[in-house]
Short mmCIF file of N, CA and C in Angstrom, two decimals:
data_model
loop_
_atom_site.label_atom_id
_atom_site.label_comp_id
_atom_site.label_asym_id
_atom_site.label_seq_id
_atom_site.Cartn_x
_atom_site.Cartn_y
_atom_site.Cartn_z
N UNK J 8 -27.82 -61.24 -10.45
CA UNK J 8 -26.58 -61.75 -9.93
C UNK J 8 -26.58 -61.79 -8.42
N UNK J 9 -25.12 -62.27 -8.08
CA UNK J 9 -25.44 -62.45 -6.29
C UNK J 9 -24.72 -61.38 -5.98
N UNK J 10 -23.84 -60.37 -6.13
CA UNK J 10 -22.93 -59.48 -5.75
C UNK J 10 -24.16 -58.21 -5.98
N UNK J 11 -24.25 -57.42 -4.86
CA UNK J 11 -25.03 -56.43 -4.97
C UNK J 11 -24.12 -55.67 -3.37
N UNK J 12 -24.50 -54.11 -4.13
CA UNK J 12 -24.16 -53.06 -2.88
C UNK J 12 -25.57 -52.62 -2.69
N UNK J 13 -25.66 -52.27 -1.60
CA UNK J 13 -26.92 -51.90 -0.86
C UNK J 13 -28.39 -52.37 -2.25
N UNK J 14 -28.31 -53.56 -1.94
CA UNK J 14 -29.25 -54.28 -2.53
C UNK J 14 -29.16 -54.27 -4.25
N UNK J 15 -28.38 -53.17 -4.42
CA UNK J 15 -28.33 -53.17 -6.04
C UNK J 15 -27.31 -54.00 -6.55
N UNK J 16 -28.05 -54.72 -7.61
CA UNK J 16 -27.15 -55.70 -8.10
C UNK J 16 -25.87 -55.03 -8.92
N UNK J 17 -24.38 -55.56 -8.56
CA UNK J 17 -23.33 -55.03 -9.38
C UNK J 17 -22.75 -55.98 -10.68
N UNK J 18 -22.74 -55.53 -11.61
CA UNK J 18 -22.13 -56.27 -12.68
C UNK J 18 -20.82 -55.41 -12.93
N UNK J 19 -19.86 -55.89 -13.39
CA UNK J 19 -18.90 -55.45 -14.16
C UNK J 19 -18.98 -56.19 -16.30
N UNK J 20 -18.51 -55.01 -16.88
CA UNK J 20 -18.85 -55.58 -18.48
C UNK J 20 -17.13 -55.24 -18.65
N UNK J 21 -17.04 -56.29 -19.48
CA UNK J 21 -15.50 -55.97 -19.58
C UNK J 21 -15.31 -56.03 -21.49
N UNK J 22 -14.82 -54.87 -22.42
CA UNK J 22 -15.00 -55.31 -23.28
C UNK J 22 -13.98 -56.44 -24.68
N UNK J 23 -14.07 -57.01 -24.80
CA UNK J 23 -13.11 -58.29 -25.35
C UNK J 23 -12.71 -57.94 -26.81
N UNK J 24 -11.47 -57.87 -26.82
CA UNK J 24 -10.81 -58.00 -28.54
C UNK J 24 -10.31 -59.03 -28.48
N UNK J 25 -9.86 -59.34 -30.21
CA UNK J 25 -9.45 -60.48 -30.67
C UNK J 25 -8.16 -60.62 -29.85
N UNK J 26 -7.32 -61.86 -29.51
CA UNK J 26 -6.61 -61.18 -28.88
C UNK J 26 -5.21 -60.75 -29.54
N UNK J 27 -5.12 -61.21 -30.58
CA UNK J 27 -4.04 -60.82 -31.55
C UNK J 27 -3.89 -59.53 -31.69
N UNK J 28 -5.21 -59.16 -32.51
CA UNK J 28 -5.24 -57.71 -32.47
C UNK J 28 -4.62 -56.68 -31.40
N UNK J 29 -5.37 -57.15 -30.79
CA UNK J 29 -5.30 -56.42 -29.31
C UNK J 29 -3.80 -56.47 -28.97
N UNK J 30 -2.56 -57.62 -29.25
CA UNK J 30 -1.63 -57.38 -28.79
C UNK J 30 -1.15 -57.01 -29.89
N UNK J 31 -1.41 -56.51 -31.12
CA UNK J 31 -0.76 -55.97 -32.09
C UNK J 31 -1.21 -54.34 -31.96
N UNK J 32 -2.06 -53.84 -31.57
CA UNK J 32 -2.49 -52.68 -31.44
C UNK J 32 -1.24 -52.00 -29.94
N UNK J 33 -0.96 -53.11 -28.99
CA UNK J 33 0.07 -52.73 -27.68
C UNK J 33 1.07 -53.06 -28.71
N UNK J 34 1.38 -53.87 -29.54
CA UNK J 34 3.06 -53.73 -29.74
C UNK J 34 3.26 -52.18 -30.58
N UNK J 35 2.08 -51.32 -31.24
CA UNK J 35 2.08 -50.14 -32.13
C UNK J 35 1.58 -48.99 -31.01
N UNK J 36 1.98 -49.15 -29.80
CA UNK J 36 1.47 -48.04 -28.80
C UNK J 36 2.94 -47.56 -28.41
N UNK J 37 3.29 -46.36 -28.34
CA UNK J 37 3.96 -45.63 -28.11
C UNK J 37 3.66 -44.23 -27.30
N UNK J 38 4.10 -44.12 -25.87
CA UNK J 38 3.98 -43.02 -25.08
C UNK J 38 5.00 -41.82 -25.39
N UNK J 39 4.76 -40.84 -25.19
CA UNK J 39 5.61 -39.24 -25.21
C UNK J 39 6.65 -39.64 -24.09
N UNK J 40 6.52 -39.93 -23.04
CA UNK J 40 7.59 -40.06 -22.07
C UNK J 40 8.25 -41.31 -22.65
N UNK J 41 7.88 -41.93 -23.25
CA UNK J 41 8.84 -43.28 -23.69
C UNK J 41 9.10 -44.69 -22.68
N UNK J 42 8.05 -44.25 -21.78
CA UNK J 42 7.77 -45.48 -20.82
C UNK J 42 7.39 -46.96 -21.75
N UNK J 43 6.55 -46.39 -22.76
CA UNK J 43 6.55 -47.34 -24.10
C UNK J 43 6.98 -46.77 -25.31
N UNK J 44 7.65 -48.16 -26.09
CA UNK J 44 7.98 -47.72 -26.87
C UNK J 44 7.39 -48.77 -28.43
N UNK J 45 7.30 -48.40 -29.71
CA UNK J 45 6.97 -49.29 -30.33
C UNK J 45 7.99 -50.81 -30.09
N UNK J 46 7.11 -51.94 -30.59
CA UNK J 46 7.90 -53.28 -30.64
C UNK J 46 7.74 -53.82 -31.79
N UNK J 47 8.28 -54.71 -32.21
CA UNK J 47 8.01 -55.53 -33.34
C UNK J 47 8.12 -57.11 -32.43
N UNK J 48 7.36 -58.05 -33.48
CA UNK J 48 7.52 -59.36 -32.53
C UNK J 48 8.38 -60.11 -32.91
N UNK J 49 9.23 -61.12 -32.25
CA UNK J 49 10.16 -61.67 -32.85
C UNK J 49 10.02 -63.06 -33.69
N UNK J 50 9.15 -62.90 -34.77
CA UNK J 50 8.71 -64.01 -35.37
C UNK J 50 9.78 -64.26 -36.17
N UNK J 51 11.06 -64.20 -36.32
CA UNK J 51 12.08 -65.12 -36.76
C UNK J 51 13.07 -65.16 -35.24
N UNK J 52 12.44 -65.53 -34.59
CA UNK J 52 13.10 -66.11 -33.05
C UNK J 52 13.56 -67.54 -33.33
N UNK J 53 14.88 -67.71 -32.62
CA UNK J 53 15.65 -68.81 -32.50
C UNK J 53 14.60 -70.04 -31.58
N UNK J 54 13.87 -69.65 -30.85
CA UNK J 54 13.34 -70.50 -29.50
C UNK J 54 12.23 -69.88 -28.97
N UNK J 55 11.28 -70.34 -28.62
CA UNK J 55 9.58 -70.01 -28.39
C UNK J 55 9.67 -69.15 -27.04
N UNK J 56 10.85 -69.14 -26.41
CA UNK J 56 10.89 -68.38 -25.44
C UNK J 56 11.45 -67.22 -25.82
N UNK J 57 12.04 -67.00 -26.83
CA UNK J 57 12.60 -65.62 -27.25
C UNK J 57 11.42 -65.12 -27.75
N UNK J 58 10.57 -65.65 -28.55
CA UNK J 58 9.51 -64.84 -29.28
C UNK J 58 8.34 -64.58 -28.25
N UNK J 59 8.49 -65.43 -27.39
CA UNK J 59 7.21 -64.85 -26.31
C UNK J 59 7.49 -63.91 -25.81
N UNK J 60 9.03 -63.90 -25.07
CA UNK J 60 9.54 -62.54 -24.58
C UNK J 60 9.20 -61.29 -25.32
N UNK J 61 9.21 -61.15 -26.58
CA UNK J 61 8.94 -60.11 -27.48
C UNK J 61 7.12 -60.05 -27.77
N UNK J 62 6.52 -61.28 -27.38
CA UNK J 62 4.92 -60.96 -26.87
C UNK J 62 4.83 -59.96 -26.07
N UNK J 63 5.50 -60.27 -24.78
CA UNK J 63 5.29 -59.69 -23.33
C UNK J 63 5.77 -58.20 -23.48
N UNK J 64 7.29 -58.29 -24.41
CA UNK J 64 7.50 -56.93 -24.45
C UNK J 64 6.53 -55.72 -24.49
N UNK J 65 5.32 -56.19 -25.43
CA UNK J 65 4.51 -55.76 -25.83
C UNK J 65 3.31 -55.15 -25.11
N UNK J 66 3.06 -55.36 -23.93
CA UNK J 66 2.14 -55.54 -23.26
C UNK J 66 1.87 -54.19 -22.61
N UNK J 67 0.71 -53.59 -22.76
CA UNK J 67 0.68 -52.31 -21.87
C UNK J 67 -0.55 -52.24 -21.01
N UNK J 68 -0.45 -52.53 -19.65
CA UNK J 68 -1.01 -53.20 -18.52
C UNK J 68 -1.54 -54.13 -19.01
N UNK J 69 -1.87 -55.32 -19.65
CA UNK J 69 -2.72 -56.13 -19.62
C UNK J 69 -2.61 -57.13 -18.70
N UNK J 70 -1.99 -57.06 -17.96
CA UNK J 70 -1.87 -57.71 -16.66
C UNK J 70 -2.42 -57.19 -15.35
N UNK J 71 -2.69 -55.72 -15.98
CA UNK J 71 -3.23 -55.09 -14.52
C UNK J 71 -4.51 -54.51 -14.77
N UNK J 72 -5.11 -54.53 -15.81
CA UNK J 72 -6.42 -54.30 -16.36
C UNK J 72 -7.29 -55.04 -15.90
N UNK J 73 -7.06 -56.44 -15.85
CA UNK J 73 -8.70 -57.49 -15.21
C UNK J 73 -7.37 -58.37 -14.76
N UNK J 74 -8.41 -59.39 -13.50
CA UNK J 74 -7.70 -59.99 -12.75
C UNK J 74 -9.28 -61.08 -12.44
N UNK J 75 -8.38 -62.33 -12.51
CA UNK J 75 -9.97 -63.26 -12.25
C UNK J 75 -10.49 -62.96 -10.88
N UNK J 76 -9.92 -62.77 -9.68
CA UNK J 76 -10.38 -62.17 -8.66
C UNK J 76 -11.28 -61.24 -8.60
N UNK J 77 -11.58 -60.43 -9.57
CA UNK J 77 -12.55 -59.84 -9.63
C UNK J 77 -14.11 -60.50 -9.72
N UNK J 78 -14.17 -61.51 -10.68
CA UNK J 78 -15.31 -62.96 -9.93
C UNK J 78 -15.60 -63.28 -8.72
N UNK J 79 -14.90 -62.94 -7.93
CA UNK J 79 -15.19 -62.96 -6.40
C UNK J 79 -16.10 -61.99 -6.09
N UNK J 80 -16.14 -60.85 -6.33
CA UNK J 80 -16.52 -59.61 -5.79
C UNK J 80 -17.78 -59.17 -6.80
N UNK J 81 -18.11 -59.17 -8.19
CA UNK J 81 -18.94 -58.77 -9.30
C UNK J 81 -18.96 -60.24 -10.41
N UNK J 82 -20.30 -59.48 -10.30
CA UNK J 82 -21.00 -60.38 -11.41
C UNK J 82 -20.17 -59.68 -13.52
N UNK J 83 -19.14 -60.43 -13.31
CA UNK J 83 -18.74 -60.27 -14.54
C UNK J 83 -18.78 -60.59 -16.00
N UNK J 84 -19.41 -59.68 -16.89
CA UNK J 84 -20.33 -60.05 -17.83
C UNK J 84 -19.08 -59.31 -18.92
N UNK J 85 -19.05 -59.86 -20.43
CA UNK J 85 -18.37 -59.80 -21.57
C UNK J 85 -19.26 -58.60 -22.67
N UNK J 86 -18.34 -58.36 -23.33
CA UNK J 86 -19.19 -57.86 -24.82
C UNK J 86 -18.08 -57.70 -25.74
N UNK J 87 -18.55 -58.24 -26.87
CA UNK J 87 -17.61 -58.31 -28.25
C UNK J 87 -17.36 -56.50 -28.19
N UNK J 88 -15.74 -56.00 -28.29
CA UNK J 88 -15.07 -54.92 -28.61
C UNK J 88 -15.91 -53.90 -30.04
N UNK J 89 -16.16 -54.94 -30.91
CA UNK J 89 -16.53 -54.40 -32.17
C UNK J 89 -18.64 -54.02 -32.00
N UNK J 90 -18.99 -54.54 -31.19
CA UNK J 90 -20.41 -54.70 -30.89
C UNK J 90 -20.37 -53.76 -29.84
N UNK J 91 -19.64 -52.19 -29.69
CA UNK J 91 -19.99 -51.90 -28.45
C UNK J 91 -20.79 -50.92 -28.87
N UNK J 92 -20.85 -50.38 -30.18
CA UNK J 92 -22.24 -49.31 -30.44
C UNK J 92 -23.47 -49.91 -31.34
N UNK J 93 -23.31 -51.00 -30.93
CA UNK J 93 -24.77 -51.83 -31.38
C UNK J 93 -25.21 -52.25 -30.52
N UNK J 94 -25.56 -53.93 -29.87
CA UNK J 94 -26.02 -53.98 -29.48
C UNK J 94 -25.42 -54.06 -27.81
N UNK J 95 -24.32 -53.90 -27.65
CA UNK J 95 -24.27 -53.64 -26.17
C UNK J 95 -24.50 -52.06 -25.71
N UNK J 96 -24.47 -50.83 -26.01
CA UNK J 96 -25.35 -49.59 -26.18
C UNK J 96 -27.27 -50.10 -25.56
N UNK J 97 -27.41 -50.83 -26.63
CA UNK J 97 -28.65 -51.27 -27.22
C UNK J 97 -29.19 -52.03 -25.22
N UNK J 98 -28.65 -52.52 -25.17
CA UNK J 98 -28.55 -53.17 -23.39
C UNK J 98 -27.95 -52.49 -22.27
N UNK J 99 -27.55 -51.93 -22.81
CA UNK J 99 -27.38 -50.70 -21.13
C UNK J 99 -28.67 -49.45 -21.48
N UNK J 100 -28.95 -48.72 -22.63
CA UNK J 100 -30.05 -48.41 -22.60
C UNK J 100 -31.31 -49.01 -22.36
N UNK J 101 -31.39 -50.11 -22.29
CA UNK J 101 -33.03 -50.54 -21.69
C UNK J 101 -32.51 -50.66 -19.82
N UNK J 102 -31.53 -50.50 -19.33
CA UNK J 102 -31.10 -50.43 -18.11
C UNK J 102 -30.64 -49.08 -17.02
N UNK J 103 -30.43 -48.48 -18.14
CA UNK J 103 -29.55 -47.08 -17.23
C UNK J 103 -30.75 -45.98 -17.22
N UNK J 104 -30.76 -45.24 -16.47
CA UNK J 104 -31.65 -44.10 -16.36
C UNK J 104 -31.18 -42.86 -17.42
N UNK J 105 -31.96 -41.98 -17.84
CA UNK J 105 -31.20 -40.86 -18.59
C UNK J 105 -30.52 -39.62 -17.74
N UNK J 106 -29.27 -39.41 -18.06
CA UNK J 106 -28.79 -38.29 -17.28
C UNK J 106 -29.73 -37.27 -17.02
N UNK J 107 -29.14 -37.13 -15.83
CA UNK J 107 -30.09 -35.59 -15.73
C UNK J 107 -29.02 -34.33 -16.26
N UNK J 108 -27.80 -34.68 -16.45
CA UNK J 108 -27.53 -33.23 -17.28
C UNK J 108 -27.01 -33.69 -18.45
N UNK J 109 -26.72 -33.43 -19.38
CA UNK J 109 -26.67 -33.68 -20.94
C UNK J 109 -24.99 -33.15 -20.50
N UNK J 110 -24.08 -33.93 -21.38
CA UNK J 110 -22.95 -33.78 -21.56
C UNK J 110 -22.81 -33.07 -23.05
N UNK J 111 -21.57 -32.94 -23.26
CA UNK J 111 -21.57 -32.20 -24.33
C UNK J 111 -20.84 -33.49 -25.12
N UNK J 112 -21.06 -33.37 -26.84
CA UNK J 112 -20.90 -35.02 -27.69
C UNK J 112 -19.41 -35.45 -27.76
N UNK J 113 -19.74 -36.59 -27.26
CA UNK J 113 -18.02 -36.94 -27.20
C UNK J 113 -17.41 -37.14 -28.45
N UNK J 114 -16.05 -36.57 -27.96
CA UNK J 114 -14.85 -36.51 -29.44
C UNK J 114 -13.98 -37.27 -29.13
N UNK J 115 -13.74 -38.61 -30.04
CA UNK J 115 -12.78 -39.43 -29.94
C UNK J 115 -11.32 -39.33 -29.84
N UNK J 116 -10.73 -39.71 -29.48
CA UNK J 116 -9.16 -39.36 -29.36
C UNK J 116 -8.53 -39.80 -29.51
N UNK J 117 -7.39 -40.65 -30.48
CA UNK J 117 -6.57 -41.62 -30.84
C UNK J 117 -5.70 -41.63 -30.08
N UNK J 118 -5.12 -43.06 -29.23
CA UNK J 118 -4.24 -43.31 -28.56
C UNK J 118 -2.91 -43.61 -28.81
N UNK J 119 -3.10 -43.79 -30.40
CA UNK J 119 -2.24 -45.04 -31.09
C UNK J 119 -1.63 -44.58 -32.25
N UNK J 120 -0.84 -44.34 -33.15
CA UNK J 120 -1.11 -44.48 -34.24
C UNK J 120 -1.50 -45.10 -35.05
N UNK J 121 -1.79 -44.86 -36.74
CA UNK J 121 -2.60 -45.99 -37.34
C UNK J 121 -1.39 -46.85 -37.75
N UNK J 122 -2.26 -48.40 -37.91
CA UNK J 122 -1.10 -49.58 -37.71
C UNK J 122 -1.17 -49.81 -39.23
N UNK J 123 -0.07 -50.67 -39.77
CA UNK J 123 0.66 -50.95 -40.79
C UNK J 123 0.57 -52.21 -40.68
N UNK J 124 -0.60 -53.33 -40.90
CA UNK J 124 -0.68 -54.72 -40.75
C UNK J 124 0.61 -55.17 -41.56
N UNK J 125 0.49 -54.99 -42.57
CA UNK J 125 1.48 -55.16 -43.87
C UNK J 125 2.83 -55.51 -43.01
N UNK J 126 3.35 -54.92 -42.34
CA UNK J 126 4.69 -54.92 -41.61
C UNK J 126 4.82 -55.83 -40.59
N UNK J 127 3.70 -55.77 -40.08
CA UNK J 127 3.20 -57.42 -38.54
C UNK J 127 3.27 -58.34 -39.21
N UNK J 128 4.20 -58.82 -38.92
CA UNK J 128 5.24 -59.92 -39.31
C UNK J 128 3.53 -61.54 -39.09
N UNK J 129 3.63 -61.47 -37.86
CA UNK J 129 2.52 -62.67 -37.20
C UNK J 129 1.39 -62.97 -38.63
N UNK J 130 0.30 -61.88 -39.18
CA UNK J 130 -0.21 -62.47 -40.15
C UNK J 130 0.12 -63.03 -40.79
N UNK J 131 1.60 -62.70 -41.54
CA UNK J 131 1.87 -64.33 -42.04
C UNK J 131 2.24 -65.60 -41.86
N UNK J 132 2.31 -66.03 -40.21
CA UNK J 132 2.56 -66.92 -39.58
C UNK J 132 1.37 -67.64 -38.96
N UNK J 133 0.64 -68.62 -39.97
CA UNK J 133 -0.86 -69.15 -39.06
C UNK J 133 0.38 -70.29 -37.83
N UNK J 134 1.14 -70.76 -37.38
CA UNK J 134 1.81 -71.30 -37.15
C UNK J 134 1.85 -70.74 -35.52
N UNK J 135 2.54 -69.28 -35.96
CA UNK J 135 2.50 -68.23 -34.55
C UNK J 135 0.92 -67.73 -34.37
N UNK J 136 0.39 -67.75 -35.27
CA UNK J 136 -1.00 -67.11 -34.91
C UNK J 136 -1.70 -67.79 -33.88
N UNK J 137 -1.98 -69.19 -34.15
CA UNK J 137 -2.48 -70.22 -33.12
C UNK J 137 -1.58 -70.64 -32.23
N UNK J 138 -0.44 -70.31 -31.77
CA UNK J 138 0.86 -70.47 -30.40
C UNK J 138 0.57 -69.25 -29.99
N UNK J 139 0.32 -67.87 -30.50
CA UNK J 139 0.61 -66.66 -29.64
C UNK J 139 -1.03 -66.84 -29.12
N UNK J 140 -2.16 -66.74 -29.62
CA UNK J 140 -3.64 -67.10 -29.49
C UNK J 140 -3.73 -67.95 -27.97
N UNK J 141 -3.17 -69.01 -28.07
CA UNK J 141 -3.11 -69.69 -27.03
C UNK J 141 -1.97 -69.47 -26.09
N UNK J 142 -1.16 -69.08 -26.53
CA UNK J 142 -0.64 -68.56 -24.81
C UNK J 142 -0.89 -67.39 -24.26
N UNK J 143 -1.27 -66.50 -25.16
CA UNK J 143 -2.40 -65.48 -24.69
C UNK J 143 -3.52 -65.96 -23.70
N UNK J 144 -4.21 -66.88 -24.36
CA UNK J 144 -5.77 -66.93 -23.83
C UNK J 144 -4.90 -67.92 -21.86
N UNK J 145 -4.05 -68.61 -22.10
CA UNK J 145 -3.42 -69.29 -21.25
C UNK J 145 -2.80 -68.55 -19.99
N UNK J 146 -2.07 -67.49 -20.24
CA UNK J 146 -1.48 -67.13 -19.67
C UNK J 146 -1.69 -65.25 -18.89
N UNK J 147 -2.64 -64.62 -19.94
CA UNK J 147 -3.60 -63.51 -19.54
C UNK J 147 -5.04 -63.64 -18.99
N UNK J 148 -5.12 -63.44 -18.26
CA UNK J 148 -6.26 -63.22 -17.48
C UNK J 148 -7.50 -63.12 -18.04
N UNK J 149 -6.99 -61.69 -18.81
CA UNK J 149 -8.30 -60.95 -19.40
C UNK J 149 -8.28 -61.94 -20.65
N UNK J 150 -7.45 -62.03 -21.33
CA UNK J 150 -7.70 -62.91 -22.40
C UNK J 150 -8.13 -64.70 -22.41
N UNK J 151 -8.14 -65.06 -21.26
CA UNK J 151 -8.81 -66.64 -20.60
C UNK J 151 -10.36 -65.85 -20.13
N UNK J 152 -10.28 -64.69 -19.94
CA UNK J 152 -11.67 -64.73 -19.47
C UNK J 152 -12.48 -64.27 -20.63
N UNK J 153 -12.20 -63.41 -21.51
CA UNK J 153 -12.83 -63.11 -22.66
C UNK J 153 -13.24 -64.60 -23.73
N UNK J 154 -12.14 -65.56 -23.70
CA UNK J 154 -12.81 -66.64 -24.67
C UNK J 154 -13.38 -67.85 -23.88
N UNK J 155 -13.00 -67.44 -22.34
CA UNK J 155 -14.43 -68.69 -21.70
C UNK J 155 -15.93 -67.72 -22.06
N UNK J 156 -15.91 -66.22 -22.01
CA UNK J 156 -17.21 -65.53 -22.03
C UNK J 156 -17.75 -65.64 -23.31
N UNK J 157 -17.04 -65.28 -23.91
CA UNK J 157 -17.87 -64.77 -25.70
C UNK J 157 -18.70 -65.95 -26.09
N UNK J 158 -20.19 -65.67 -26.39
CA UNK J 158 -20.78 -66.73 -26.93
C UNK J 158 -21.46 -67.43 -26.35
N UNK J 159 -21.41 -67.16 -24.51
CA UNK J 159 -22.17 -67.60 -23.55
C UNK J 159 -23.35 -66.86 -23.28
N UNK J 160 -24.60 -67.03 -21.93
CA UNK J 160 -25.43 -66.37 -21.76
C UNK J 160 -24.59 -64.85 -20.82
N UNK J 161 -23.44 -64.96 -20.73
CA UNK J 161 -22.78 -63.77 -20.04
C UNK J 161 -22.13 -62.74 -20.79
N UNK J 162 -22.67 -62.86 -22.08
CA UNK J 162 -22.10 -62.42 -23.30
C UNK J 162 -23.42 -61.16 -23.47
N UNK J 163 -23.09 -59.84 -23.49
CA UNK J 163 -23.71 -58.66 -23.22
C UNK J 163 -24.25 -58.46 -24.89
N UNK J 164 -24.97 -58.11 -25.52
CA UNK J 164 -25.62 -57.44 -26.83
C UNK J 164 -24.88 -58.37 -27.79
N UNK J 165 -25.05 -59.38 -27.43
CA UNK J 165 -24.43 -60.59 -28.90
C UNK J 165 -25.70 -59.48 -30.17
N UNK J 166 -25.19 -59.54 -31.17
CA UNK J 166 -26.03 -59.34 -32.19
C UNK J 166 -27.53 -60.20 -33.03
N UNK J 167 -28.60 -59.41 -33.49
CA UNK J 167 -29.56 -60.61 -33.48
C UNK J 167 -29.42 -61.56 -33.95
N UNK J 168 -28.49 -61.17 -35.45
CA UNK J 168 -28.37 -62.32 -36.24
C UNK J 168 -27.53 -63.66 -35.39
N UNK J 169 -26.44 -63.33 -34.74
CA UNK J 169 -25.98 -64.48 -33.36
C UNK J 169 -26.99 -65.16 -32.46
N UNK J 170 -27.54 -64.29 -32.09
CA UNK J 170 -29.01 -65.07 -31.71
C UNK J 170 -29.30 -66.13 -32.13
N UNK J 171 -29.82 -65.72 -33.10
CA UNK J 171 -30.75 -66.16 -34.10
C UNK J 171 -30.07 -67.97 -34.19
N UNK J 172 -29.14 -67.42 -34.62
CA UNK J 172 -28.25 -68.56 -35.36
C UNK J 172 -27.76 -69.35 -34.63
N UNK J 173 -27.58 -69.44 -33.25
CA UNK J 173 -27.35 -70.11 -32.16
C UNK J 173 -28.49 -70.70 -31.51
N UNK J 174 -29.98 -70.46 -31.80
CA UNK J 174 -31.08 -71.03 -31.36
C UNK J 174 -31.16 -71.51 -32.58
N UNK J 175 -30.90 -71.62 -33.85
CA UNK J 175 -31.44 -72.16 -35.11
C UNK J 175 -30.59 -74.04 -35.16
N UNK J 176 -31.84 -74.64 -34.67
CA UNK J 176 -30.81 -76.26 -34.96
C UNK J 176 -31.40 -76.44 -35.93
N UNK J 177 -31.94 -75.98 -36.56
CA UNK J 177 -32.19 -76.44 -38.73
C UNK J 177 -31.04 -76.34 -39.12
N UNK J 178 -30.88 -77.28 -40.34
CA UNK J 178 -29.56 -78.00 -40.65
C UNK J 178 -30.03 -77.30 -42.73
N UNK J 179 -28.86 -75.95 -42.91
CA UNK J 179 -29.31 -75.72 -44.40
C UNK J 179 -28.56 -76.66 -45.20
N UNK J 180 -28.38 -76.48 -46.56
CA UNK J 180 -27.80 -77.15 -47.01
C UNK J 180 -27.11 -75.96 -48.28
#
């Protein structure tokens, strides 16, 4: 890349969820101080501006998490959310040096509680699915930059079989 500090090249990896998900996982986030609180979306909204409002409600920094300005400064590279202990692991190990002190094994920590798809109103709306999709990808940052990335050569530990299948112009039947 062209962004380097004292000669070392800098990348930033940013990692990408669907983006539905992803704003269904913020509308089921709830803080102890109550700075957030759960939302539901307003998919029986009178007007596309009421139900977006209840998008946004939703939102916990994703506005302040990535910013395209950051392209200015680092070479910013993607990786599928669900691919991050395959093959993007798989590509920072042929890159990173091994610690010199061994940490002790990390223990996961739930942020969230577990979600209740059943009750998210949106899966049953392919209607809202492809309006919230796109004013997502339109109007978030991180989410315009995650679906110009995914699938490109800036796309970090795509999986082999993606590979594969993206160099394969044989036509099966």
């Amino acid at each position: 890349g062209h962004n380097k500090f004292h000669q070392i090249p800098l990348e930033m990896h940013v990692p990408c969820r669907d983006p539905i998900d992803h704003l269904m996982s913020q509308c089921n986030y709830a803080e102890p101080t109550g700075k957030f609180v759960k939302q539901d979306l307003a998919c029986d909204a009178a007007t596309e501006e009421e139900y977006f409002a209840s998008v946004r409600k939703c939102f916990v920094y994703v506005n302040e998490r990535y910013n395209h300005d950051l392209e200015k400064h680092l070479d910013v590279k993607c990786y599928d959310f669900k691919n991050q202990f395959g093959g993007y692991l798989d590509y920072l190990s042929e890159r990173l040096e091994d610690r010199r002190y061994e940490t002790e094994e990390y223990v996961r920590r739930e942020t969230n509680d577990p979600r209740d798809k059943e009750s998210e109103c949106i899966w049953k709306r392919p209607d809202l699915l492809e309006k919230t999709r796109n004013y997502l990808i339109n109007n978030v940052d991180y989410y315009g930059f995650c679906n110009k990335c995914l699938g490109t050569e800036n796309e970090i530990g795509k999986s082999e079989a993606a590979v594969v299948a993206e160099g394969d112009t044989s036509v099966s039947a």
